Short mmCIF file of C-alpha atoms in Angstrom, two decimals:
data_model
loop_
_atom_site.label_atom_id
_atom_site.label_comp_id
_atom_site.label_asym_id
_atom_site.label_seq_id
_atom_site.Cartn_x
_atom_site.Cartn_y
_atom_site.Cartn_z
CA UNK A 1 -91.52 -16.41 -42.01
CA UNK A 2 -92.54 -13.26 -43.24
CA UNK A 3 -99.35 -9.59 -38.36
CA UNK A 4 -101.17 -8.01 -29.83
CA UNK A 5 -102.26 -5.51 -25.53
CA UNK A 6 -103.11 -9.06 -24.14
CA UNK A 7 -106.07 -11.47 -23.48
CA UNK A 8 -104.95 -14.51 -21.63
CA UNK A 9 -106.49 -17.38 -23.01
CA UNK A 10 -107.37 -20.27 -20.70
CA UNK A 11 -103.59 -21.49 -19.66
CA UNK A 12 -103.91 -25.12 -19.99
CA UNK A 13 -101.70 -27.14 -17.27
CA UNK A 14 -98.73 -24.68 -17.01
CA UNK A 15 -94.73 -25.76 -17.03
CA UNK A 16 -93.37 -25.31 -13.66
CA UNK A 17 -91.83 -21.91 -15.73
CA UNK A 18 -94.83 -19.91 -17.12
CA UNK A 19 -93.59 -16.63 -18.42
CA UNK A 20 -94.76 -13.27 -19.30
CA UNK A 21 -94.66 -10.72 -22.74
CA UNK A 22 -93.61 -7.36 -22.04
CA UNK A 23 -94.99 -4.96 -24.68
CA UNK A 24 -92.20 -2.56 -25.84
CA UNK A 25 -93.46 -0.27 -28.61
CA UNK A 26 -95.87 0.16 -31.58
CA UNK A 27 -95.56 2.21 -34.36
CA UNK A 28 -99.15 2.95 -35.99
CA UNK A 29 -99.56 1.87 -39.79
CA UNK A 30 -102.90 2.95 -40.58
CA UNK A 31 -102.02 3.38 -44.70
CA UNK A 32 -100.51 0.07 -45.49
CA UNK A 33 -100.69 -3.62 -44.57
CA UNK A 34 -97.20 -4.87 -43.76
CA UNK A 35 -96.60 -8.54 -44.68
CA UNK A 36 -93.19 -9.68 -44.29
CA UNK A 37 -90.51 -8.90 -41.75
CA UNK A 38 -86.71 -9.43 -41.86
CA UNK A 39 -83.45 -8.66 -39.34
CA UNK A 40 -80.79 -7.01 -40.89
CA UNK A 41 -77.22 -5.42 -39.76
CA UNK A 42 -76.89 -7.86 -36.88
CA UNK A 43 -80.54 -7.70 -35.36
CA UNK A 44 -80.31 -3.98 -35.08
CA UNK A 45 -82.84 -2.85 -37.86
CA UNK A 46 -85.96 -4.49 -39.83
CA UNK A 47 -87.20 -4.67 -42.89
CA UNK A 48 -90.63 -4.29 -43.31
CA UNK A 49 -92.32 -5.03 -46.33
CA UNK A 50 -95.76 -4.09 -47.34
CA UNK A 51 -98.07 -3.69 -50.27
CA UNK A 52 -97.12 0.22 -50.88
CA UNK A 53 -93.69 0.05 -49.78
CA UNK A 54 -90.36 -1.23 -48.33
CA UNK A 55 -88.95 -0.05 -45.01
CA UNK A 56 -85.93 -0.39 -42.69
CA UNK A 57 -86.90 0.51 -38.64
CA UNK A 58 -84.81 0.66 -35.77
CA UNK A 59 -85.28 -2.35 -33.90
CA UNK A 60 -85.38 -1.15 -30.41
CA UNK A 61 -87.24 1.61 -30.98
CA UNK A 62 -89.49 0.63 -34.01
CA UNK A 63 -88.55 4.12 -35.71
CA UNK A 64 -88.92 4.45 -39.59
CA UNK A 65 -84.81 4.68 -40.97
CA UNK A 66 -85.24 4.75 -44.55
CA UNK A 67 -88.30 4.18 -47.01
CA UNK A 68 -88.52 3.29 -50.69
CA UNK A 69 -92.32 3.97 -51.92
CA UNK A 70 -94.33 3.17 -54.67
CA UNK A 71 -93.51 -0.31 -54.33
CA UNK A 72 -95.77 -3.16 -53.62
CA UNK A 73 -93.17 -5.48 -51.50
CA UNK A 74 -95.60 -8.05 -49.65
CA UNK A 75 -93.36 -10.46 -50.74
CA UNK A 76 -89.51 -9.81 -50.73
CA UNK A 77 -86.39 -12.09 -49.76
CA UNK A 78 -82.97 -10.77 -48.55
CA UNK A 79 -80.15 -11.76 -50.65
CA UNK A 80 -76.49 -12.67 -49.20
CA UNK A 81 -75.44 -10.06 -46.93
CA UNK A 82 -78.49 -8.84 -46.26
CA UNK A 83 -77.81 -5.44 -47.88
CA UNK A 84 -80.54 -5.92 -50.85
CA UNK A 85 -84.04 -6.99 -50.63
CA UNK A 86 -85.25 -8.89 -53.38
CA UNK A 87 -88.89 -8.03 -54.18
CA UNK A 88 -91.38 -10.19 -56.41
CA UNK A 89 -93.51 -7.23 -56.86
CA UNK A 90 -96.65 -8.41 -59.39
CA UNK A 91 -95.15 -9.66 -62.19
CA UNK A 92 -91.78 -7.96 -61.38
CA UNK A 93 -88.86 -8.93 -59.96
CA UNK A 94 -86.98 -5.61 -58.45
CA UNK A 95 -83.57 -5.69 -56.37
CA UNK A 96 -83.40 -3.09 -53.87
CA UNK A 97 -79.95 -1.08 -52.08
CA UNK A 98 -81.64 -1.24 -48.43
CA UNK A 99 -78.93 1.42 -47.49
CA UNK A 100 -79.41 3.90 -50.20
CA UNK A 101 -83.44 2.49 -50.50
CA UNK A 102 -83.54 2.74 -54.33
CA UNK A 103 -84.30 0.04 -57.24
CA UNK A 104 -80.65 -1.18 -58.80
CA UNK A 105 -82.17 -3.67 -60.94
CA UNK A 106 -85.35 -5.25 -61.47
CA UNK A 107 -86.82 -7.74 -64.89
CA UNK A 108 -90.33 -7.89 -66.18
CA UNK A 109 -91.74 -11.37 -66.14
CA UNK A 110 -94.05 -12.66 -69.08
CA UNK A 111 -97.41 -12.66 -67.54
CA UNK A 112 -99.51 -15.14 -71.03
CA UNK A 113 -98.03 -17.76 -72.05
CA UNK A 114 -100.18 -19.86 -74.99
CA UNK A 115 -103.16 -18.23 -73.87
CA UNK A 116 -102.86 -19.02 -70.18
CA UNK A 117 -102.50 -16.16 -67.89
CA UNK A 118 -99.58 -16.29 -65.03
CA UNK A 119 -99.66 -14.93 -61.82
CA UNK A 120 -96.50 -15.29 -59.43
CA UNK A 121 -97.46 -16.43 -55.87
CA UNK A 122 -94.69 -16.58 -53.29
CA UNK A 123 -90.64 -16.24 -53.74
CA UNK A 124 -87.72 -17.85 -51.94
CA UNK A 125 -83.91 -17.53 -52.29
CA UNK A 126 -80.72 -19.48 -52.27
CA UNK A 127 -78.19 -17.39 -51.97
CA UNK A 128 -75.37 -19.97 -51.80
CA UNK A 129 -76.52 -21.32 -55.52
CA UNK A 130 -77.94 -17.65 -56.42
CA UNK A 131 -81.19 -19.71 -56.99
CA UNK A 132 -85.11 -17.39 -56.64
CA UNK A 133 -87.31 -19.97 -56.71
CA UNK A 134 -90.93 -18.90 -57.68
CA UNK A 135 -94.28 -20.22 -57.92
CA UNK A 136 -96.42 -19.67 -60.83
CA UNK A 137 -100.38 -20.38 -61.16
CA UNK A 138 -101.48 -20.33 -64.85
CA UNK A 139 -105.13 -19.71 -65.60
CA UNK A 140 -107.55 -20.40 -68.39
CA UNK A 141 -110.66 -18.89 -69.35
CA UNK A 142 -112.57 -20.47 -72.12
CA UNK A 143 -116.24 -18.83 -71.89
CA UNK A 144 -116.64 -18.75 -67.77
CA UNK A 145 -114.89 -22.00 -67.22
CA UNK A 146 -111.16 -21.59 -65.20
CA UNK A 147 -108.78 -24.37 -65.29
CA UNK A 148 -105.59 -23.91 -63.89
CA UNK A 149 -101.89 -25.40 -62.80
CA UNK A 150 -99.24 -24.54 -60.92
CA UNK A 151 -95.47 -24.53 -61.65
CA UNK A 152 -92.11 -23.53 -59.52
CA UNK A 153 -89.50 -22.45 -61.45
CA UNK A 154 -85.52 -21.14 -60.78
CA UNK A 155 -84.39 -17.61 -61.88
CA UNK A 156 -80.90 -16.08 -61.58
CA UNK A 157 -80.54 -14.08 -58.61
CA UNK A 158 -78.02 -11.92 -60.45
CA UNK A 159 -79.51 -11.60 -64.15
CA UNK A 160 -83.10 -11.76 -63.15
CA UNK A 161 -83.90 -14.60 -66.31
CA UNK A 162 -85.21 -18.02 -65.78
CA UNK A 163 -83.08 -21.18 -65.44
CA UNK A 164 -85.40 -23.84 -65.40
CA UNK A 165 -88.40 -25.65 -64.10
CA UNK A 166 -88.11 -27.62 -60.49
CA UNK A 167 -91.77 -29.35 -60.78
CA UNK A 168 -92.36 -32.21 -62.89
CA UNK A 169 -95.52 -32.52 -65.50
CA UNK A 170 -97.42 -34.59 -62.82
CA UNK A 171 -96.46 -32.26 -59.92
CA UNK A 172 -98.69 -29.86 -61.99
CA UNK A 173 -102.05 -30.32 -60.26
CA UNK A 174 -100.62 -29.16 -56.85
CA UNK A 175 -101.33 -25.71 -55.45
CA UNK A 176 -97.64 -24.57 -53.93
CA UNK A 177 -99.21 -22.58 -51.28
CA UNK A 178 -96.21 -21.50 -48.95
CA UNK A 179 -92.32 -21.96 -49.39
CA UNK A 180 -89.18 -21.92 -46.97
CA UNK A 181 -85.23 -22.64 -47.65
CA UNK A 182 -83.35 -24.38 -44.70
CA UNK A 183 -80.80 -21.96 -43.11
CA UNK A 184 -78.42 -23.57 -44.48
CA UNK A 185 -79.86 -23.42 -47.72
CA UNK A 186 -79.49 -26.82 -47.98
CA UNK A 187 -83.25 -27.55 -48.58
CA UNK A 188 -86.14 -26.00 -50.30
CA UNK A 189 -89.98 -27.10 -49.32
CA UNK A 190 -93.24 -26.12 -50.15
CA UNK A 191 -96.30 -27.15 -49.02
CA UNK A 192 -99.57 -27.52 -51.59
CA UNK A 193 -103.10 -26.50 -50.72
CA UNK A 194 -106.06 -28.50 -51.21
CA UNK A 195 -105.02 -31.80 -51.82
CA UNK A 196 -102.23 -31.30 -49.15
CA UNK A 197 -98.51 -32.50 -49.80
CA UNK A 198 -95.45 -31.76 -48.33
CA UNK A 199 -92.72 -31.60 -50.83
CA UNK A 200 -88.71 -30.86 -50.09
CA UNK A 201 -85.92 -31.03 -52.65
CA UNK A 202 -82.30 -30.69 -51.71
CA UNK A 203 -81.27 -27.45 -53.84
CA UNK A 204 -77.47 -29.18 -54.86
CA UNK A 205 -79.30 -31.37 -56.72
CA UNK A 206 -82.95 -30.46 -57.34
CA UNK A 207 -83.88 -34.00 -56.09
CA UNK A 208 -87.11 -34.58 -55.08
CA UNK A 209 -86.24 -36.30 -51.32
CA UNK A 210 -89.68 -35.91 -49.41
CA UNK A 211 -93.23 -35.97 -50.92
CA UNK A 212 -95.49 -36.24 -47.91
CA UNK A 213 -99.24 -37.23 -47.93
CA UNK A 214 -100.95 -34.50 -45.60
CA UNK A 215 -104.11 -35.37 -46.52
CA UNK A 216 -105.20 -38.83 -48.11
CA UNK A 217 -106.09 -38.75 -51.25
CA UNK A 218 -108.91 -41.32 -50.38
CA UNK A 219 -110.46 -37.98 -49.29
CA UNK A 220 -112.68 -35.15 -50.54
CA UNK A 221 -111.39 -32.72 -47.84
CA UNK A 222 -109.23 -29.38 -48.64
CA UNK A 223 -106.19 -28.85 -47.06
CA UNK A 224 -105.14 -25.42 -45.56
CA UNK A 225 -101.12 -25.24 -44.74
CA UNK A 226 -100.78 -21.86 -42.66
CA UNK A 227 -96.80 -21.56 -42.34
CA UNK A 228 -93.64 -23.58 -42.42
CA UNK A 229 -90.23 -23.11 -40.78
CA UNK A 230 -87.17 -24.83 -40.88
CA UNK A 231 -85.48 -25.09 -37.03
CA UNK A 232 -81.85 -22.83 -37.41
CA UNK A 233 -80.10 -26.21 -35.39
CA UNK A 234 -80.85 -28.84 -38.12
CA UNK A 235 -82.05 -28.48 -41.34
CA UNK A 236 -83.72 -31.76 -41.73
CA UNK A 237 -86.17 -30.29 -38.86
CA UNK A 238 -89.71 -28.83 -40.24
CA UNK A 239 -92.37 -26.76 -38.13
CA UNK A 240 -95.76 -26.77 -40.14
CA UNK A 241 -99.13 -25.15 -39.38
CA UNK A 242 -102.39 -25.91 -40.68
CA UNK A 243 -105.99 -27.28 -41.53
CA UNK A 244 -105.33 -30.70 -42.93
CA UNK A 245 -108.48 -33.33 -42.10
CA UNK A 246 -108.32 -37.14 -42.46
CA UNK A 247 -111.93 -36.97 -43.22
CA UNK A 248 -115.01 -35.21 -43.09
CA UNK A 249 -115.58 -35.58 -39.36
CA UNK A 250 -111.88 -35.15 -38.60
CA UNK A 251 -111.35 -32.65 -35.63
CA UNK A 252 -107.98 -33.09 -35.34
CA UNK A 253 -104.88 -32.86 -37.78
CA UNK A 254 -105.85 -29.04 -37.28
CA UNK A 255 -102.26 -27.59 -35.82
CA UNK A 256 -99.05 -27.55 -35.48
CA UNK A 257 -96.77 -30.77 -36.77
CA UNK A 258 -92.70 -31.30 -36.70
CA UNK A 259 -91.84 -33.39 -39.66
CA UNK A 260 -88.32 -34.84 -40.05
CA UNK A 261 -86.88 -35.14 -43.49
CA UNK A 262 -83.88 -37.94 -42.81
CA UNK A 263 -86.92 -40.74 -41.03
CA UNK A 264 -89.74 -38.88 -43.61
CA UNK A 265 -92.73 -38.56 -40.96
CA UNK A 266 -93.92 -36.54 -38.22
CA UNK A 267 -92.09 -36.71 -35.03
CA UNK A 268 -94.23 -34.51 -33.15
CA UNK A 269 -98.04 -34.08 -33.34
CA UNK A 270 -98.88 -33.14 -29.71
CA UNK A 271 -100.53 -29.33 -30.59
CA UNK A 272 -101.72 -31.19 -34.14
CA UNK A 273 -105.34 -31.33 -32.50
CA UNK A 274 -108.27 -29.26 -33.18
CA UNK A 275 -108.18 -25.77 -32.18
CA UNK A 276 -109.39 -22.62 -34.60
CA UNK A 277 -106.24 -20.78 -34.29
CA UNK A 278 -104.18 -22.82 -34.35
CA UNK A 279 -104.92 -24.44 -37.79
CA UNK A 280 -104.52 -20.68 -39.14
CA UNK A 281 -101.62 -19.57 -37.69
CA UNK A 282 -97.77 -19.13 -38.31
CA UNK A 283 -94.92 -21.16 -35.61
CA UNK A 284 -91.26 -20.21 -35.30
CA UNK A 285 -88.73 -21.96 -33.08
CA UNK A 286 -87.30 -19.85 -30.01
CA UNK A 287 -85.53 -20.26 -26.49
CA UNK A 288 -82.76 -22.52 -27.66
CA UNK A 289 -85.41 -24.50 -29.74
CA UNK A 290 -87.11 -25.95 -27.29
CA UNK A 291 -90.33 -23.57 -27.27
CA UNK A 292 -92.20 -22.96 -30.31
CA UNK A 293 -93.98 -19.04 -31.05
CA UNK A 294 -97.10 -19.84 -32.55
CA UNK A 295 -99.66 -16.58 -33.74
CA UNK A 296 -102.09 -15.42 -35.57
CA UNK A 297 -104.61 -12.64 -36.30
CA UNK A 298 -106.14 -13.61 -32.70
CA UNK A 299 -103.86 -15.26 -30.99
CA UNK A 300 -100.31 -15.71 -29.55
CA UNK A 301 -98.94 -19.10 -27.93
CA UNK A 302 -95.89 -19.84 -26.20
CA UNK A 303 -95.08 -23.48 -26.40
CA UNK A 304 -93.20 -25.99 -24.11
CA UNK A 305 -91.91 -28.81 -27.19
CA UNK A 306 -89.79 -30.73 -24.59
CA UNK A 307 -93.31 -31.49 -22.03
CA UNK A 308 -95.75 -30.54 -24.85
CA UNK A 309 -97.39 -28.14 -23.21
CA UNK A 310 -98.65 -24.46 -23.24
CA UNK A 311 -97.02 -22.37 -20.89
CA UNK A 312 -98.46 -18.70 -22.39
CA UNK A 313 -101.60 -17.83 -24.34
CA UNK A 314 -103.02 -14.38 -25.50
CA UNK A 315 -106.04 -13.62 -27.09
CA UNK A 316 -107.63 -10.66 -28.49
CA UNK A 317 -104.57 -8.39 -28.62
CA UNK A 318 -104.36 -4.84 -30.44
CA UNK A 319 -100.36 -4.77 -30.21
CA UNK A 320 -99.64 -8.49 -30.79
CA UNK A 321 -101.75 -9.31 -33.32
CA UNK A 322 -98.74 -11.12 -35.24
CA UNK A 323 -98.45 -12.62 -38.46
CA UNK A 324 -94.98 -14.38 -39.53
CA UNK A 325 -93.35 -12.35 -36.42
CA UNK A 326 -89.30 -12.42 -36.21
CA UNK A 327 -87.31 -13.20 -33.71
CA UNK A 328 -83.77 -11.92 -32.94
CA UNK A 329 -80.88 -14.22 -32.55
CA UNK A 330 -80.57 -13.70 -28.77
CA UNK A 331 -84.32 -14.49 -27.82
CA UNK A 332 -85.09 -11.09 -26.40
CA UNK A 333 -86.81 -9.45 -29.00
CA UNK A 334 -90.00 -10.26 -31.02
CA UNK A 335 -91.34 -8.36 -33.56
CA UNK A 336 -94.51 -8.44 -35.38
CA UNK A 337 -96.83 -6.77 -37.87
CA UNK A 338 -100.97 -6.42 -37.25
CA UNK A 339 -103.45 -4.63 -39.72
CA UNK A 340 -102.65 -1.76 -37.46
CA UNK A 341 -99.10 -1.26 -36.44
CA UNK A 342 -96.07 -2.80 -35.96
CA UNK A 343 -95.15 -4.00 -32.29
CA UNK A 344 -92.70 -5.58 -30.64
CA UNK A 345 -93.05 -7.75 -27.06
CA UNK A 346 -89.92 -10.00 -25.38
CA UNK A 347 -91.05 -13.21 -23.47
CA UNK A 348 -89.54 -13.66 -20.38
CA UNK A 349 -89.72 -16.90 -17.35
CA UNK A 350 -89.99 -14.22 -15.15
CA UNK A 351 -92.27 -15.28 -12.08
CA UNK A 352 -91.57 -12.02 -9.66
CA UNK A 353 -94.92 -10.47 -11.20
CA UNK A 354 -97.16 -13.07 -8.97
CA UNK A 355 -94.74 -11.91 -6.18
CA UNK A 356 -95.40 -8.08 -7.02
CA UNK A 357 -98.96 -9.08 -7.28
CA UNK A 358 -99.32 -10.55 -4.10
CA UNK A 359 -97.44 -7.59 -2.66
CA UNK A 360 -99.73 -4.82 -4.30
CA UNK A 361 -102.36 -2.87 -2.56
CA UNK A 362 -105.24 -2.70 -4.35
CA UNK A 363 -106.89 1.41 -4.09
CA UNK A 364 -109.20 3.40 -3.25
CA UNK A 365 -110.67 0.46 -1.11
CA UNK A 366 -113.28 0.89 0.29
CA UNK A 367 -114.43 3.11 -2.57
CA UNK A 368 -117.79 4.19 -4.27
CA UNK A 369 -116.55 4.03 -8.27
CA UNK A 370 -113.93 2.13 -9.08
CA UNK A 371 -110.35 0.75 -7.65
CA UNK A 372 -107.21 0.63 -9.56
CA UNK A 373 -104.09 -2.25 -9.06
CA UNK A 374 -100.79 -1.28 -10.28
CA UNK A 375 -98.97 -4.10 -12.27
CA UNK A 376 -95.78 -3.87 -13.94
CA UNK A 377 -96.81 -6.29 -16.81
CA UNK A 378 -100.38 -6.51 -18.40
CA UNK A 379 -102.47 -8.90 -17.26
CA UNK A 380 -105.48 -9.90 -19.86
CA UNK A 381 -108.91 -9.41 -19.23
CA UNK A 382 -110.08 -13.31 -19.15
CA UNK A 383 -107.52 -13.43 -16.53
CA UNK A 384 -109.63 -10.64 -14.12
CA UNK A 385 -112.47 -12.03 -12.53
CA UNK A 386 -114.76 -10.65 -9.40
CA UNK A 387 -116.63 -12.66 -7.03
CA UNK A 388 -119.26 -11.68 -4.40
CA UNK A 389 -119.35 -13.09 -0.92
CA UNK A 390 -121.06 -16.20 -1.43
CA UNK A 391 -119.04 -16.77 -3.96
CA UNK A 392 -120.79 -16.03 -7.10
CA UNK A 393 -119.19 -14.74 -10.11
CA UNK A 394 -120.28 -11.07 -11.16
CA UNK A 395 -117.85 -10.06 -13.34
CA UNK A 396 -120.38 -9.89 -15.99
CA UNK A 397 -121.46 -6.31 -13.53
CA UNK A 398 -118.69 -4.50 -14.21
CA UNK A 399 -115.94 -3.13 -16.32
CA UNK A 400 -112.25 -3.96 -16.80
CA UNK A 401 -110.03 -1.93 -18.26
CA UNK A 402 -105.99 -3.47 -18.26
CA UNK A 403 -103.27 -1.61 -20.09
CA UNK A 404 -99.34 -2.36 -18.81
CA UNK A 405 -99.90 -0.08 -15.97
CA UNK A 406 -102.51 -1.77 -13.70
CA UNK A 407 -106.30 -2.64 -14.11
CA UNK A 408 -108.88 -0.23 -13.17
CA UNK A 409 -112.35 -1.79 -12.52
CA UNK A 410 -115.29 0.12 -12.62
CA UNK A 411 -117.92 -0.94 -10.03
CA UNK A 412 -121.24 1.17 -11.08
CA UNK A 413 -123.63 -1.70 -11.89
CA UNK A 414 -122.63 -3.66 -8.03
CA UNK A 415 -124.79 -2.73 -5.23
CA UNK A 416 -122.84 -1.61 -1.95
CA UNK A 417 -120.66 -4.66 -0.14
CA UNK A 418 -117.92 -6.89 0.12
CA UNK A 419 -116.27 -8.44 -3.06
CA UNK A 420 -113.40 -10.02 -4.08
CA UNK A 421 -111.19 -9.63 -7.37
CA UNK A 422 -109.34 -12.27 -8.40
CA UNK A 423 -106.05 -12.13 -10.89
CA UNK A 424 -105.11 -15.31 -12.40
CA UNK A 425 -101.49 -15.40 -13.48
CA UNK A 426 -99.28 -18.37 -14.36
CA UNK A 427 -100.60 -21.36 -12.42
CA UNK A 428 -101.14 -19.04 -9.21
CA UNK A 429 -104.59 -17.58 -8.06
CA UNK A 430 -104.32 -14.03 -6.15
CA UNK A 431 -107.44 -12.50 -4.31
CA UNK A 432 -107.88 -8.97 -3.32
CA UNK A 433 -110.56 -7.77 -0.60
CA UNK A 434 -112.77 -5.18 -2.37
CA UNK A 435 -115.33 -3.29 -0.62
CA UNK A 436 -117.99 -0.87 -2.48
CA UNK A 437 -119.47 2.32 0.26
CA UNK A 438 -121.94 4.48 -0.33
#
């Protein structure tokens, strides 16, 4: 699973424990677009890979350690012991000492091969068989018209040279879009795009065990897979995100699916319905596996699997603005990467803030400008409404700003009069008296 401050989305029928993110830093990265994050030396550090470098920060703190440049490393796996990075950088493999930060090895791969050009897509690793497994797309150009296929073949992870070919001639015609190895590397799957499949081999045997129909072949539709994750308790347990339509009008299959391998279907569909982020966005299992982290460029979603519900939803975010965010063994530290920065936020079921809400004083009130409530954790816009006495809404008339220090609401455009501002937090409405003077 290799990019949010917060907008609450609408939170749809809460669990009885609706929790909170806490931002914790950001560290700006203005000059490079990180895509893939991974914990090293016991959750203490990151590395951060992007398309003009590799990176190890401090995990707490989110400060830059060590830095190799000159490196495009959007796509890198950590190899056993997580001391070396493995980078599929273009048409390069590279191995990389993440405590000295320099190349110790790295193999040129053939880029034509009988007149077809070959581009290397994504990269996983099996460090109990030493297996890289990567995918290639071959393209042909005769005279303006492109054909293409698609291929995923095993390298060495210690010489760097090929081994042999996992696909099958017929497999050929599928686009391997994303790839994941069970923890326990006892699996490898990939899913394709357009005409969707799921596909997993078991990696002691390159055996083909699941080949899943995502979407029917009876159709004309193009299938999007976002992300997929294996669960850390049981291997045979698959998260998947994405677009995949039954048919034209479908407006559902557009989420988030679990898919056991052992009974070969899905065993969860309730957040595979239509919603716009969701279809694009990446999942990881947290809190003892029974909530799911599901983001995206706009989005981040807490999930409840166990009553199928959403118990926390953020839109709009500058610091979580997470793609394939990583979570650290003990559940109290998530870290992420936007086009911006990198950021890190811990989720907590912590319901004291509508407490300390319902215990703060609202100031200056009366005033003639604006009034500012302290709050210890941010509370989104969408969640910050103002009402006047007969009830009307006019929150369109003025302007919210919310950071993790309180909400300030500037009142210029409201004539003089009573109001009230209303916070919506968790499944709990609180109202405040506001008064505008002269």
């Amino acid at each position: 699973m290799s990019k949010f401050i917060f907008l609450f989305f609408i939170l749809l029928t809460l669990a009885t424990q609706a929790g909170e993110m806490k931002f914790l830093w950001s560290v700006p990265t203005p000059d490079k677009n990180v895509f893939m994050l991974r914990f090293i030396n016991n959750d203490e550090e990151f590395v951060a890979g992007s398309n003009v470098d590799l990176a190890v920060h401090n995990s707490e703190t989110g400060e830059l350690i060590r830095r190799l440049t000159e490196l495009d490393a959007s796509k890198f796996e950590l190899m056993k012991g997580g001391q070396t990075a493995l980078v599929l950088s273009g048409a390069r493999l590279v191995k990389v000492d993440l405590n000295e930060m320099n190349i110790i090895q790295e193999e040129t791969l053939p880029t034509v091969k009988d007149g077809w050009e070959i581009q290397y897509k994504n990269i996983a690793v099996d460090n109990d068989r030493n297996n890289i497994y990567l995918n290639l797309e071959y393209q042909f150009n005769d005279a303006g018209n492109y054909s293409y296929y698609h291929e995923i073949r095993v390298y060495d992870a210690e010489s760097l040279t090929e081994k042999f070919e996992l696909t099958t001639e017929n497999q050929h015609n599928n686009y391997f879009y994303i790839f994941a190895i069970s923890p326990d590397n006892r699996y490898f799957a990939s899913v394709s795009e357009g005409h969707s499949r799921l596909f997993v081999w078991e990696t002691e045997t390159n055996k083909l065990v699941v080949d899943y129909e995502l979407v029917p072949q009876t159709t004309l539709e193009w299938g999007y897979p976002a992300d997929i994750e294996f669960s850390l308790d049981n291997a045979n347990i698959i998260l998947l995100t994405g677009r995949f339509k039954q048919s034209a009008s479908d407006e559902n299959h557009q989420g988030i699916k679990i898919f056991d391998i052992e009974k070969n279907e899905i065993i969860n569909s309730a957040f595979d319905q239509y919603d716009s982020q969701l279809g694009w966005s990446t999942v990881a299992f947290f809190k003892n596996e029974n909530y799911i982290l599901n983001t995206s460029r706009e989005i981040v979603k807490i999930l409840d699997i166990m009553e199928n519900k959403i118990v926390f939803s953020a839109l709009n975010s500058d610091n979580y603005i997470w793609s394939d965010p990583i979570i650290t063994k003990s559940d109290n530290l998530i870290i992420g990467a936007s086009q911006l920065s990198l950021s890190a936020g811990k989720y907590s079921f912590d319901s004291s803030i509508v407490e300390n809400l319902e215990e703060t004083i609202l100031y200056p009130n009366p005033t003639t400008n604006q009034v500012f409530l302290p709050c210890e954790y941010f509370i989104p816009r969408e969640n910050i409404k103002v009402f006047d006495k007969g009830g009307r809404e006019v929150t369109y008339l003025v302007q919210i700003n919310t950071n993790e220090e309180g909400i300030t609401v500037i009142l210029d455009k409201l004539a003089k009069g009573m109001y009230i501002l209303q916070i919506v937090y968790a499944d709990t409405a609180i109202s405040y008296k506001l008064i505008k003077g002269e």
